[in-house]
Amino acid sequence: MNGNDMPTNVRLTQSEQEALRQKAIEINKLLIKQGRQPLRDSELVHKILEKSLTYAQLTSEGEIVIEYE
């Protein structure tokens, strides 16, 4: 792996897995009500990353936050 490669796998904690599962259930219920296909958990993670990465910021205290105007 050279210095430009990012890992392709990310390990989630149990609480992160549960939070993702709950969010997937919530979103998939709404998608089904709209007559759309539900998302797999991995698809949901990709969509969330895609939509939120540009809003990730570092505060002066060193905390990572999502700032959406």
PDB file of C-alpha atoms in Angstrom:
ATOM      1  CA  MET A   1       0.000   0.000   0.000  1.00  0.00           C
ATOM      2  CA  ASN A   2       1.471   3.347  -0.982  1.00  0.00           C
ATOM      3  CA  GLY A   3       0.900   6.611   0.894  1.00  0.00           C
ATOM      4  CA  ASN A   4      -2.160   7.522  -1.220  1.00  0.00           C
ATOM      5  CA  ASP A   5      -4.257   4.406  -0.580  1.00  0.00           C
ATOM      6  CA  MET A   6      -7.071   4.463   1.943  1.00  0.00           C
ATOM      7  CA  PRO A   7      -8.263   1.281   3.640  1.00  0.00           C
ATOM      8  CA  THR A   8     -11.170  -0.390   1.892  1.00  0.00           C
ATOM      9  CA  ASN A   9     -12.580  -1.889   5.093  1.00  0.00           C
ATOM     10  CA  VAL A  10     -13.707  -0.063   8.202  1.00  0.00           C
ATOM     11  CA  ARG A  11     -14.477  -1.835  11.462  1.00  0.00           C
ATOM     12  CA  LEU A  12     -17.559  -0.558  13.246  1.00  0.00           C
ATOM     13  CA  THR A  13     -18.103  -0.790  16.976  1.00  0.00           C
ATOM     14  CA  GLN A  14     -21.162  -2.647  18.250  1.00  0.00           C
ATOM     15  CA  SER A  15     -22.880   0.663  19.022  1.00  0.00           C
ATOM     16  CA  GLU A  16     -22.084   2.011  15.536  1.00  0.00           C
ATOM     17  CA  GLN A  17     -23.457  -1.174  13.972  1.00  0.00           C
ATOM     18  CA  GLU A  18     -26.643  -0.878  16.015  1.00  0.00           C
ATOM     19  CA  ALA A  19     -27.048   2.831  15.177  1.00  0.00           C
ATOM     20  CA  LEU A  20     -26.585   2.012  11.485  1.00  0.00           C
ATOM     21  CA  ARG A  21     -29.096  -0.831  11.705  1.00  0.00           C
ATOM     22  CA  GLN A  22     -31.673   1.439  13.351  1.00  0.00           C
ATOM     23  CA  LYS A  23     -31.124   4.200  10.765  1.00  0.00           C
ATOM     24  CA  ALA A  24     -31.422   1.639   7.941  1.00  0.00           C
ATOM     25  CA  ILE A  25     -34.739   0.421   9.343  1.00  0.00           C
ATOM     26  CA  GLU A  26     -36.016   3.992   9.628  1.00  0.00           C
ATOM     27  CA  ILE A  27     -34.948   4.984   6.111  1.00  0.00           C
ATOM     28  CA  ASN A  28     -36.031   1.724   4.513  1.00  0.00           C
ATOM     29  CA  LYS A  29     -39.543   2.024   5.982  1.00  0.00           C
ATOM     30  CA  LEU A  30     -39.818   5.460   4.372  1.00  0.00           C
ATOM     31  CA  LEU A  31     -38.417   4.214   1.059  1.00  0.00           C
ATOM     32  CA  ILE A  32     -40.907   1.352   0.988  1.00  0.00           C
ATOM     33  CA  LYS A  33     -43.781   3.776   1.726  1.00  0.00           C
ATOM     34  CA  GLN A  34     -42.598   5.765  -1.313  1.00  0.00           C
ATOM     35  CA  GLY A  35     -42.640   2.590  -3.426  1.00  0.00           C
ATOM     36  CA  ARG A  36     -38.841   2.530  -3.691  1.00  0.00           C
ATOM     37  CA  GLN A  37     -36.317  -0.237  -3.144  1.00  0.00           C
ATOM     38  CA  PRO A  38     -34.821  -0.467   0.352  1.00  0.00           C
ATOM     39  CA  LEU A  39     -31.063   0.040   0.804  1.00  0.00           C
ATOM     40  CA  ARG A  40     -28.617  -2.485   2.197  1.00  0.00           C
ATOM     41  CA  ASP A  41     -26.691  -1.276   5.241  1.00  0.00           C
ATOM     42  CA  SER A  42     -23.520  -0.955   3.155  1.00  0.00           C
ATOM     43  CA  GLU A  43     -25.355   1.125   0.548  1.00  0.00           C
ATOM     44  CA  LEU A  44     -26.620   3.411   3.292  1.00  0.00           C
ATOM     45  CA  VAL A  45     -23.091   3.898   4.651  1.00  0.00           C
ATOM     46  CA  HIS A  46     -21.840   4.843   1.188  1.00  0.00           C
ATOM     47  CA  LYS A  47     -24.687   7.331   0.703  1.00  0.00           C
ATOM     48  CA  ILE A  48     -24.095   8.917   4.121  1.00  0.00           C
ATOM     49  CA  LEU A  49     -20.356   9.239   3.471  1.00  0.00           C
ATOM     50  CA  GLU A  50     -20.957  10.632   0.001  1.00  0.00           C
ATOM     51  CA  LYS A  51     -23.376  13.269   1.315  1.00  0.00           C
ATOM     52  CA  SER A  52     -21.549  14.254   4.517  1.00  0.00           C
ATOM     53  CA  LEU A  53     -17.811  14.222   3.813  1.00  0.00           C
ATOM     54  CA  THR A  54     -17.784  17.675   2.260  1.00  0.00           C
ATOM     55  CA  TYR A  55     -19.303  19.072   5.489  1.00  0.00           C
ATOM     56  CA  ALA A  56     -16.774  17.489   7.886  1.00  0.00           C
ATOM     57  CA  GLN A  57     -14.782  20.163   9.710  1.00  0.00           C
ATOM     58  CA  LEU A  58     -12.250  20.321  12.525  1.00  0.00           C
ATOM     59  CA  THR A  59     -12.969  22.693  15.414  1.00  0.00           C
ATOM     60  CA  SER A  60     -10.270  24.678  17.181  1.00  0.00           C
ATOM     61  CA  GLU A  61     -10.622  22.170  20.048  1.00  0.00           C
ATOM     62  CA  GLY A  62      -9.720  19.309  17.683  1.00  0.00           C
ATOM     63  CA  GLU A  63     -13.240  17.901  17.462  1.00  0.00           C
ATOM     64  CA  ILE A  64     -14.599  16.630  14.149  1.00  0.00           C
ATOM     65  CA  VAL A  65     -18.058  18.050  13.413  1.00  0.00           C
ATOM     66  CA  ILE A  66     -20.469  18.040  10.493  1.00  0.00           C
ATOM     67  CA  GLU A  67     -21.359  21.646   9.637  1.00  0.00           C
ATOM     68  CA  TYR A  68     -24.332  21.988   7.368  1.00  0.00           C
ATOM     69  CA  GLU A  69     -25.500  25.514   6.708  1.00  0.00           C
TER      70      GLU A  69
END
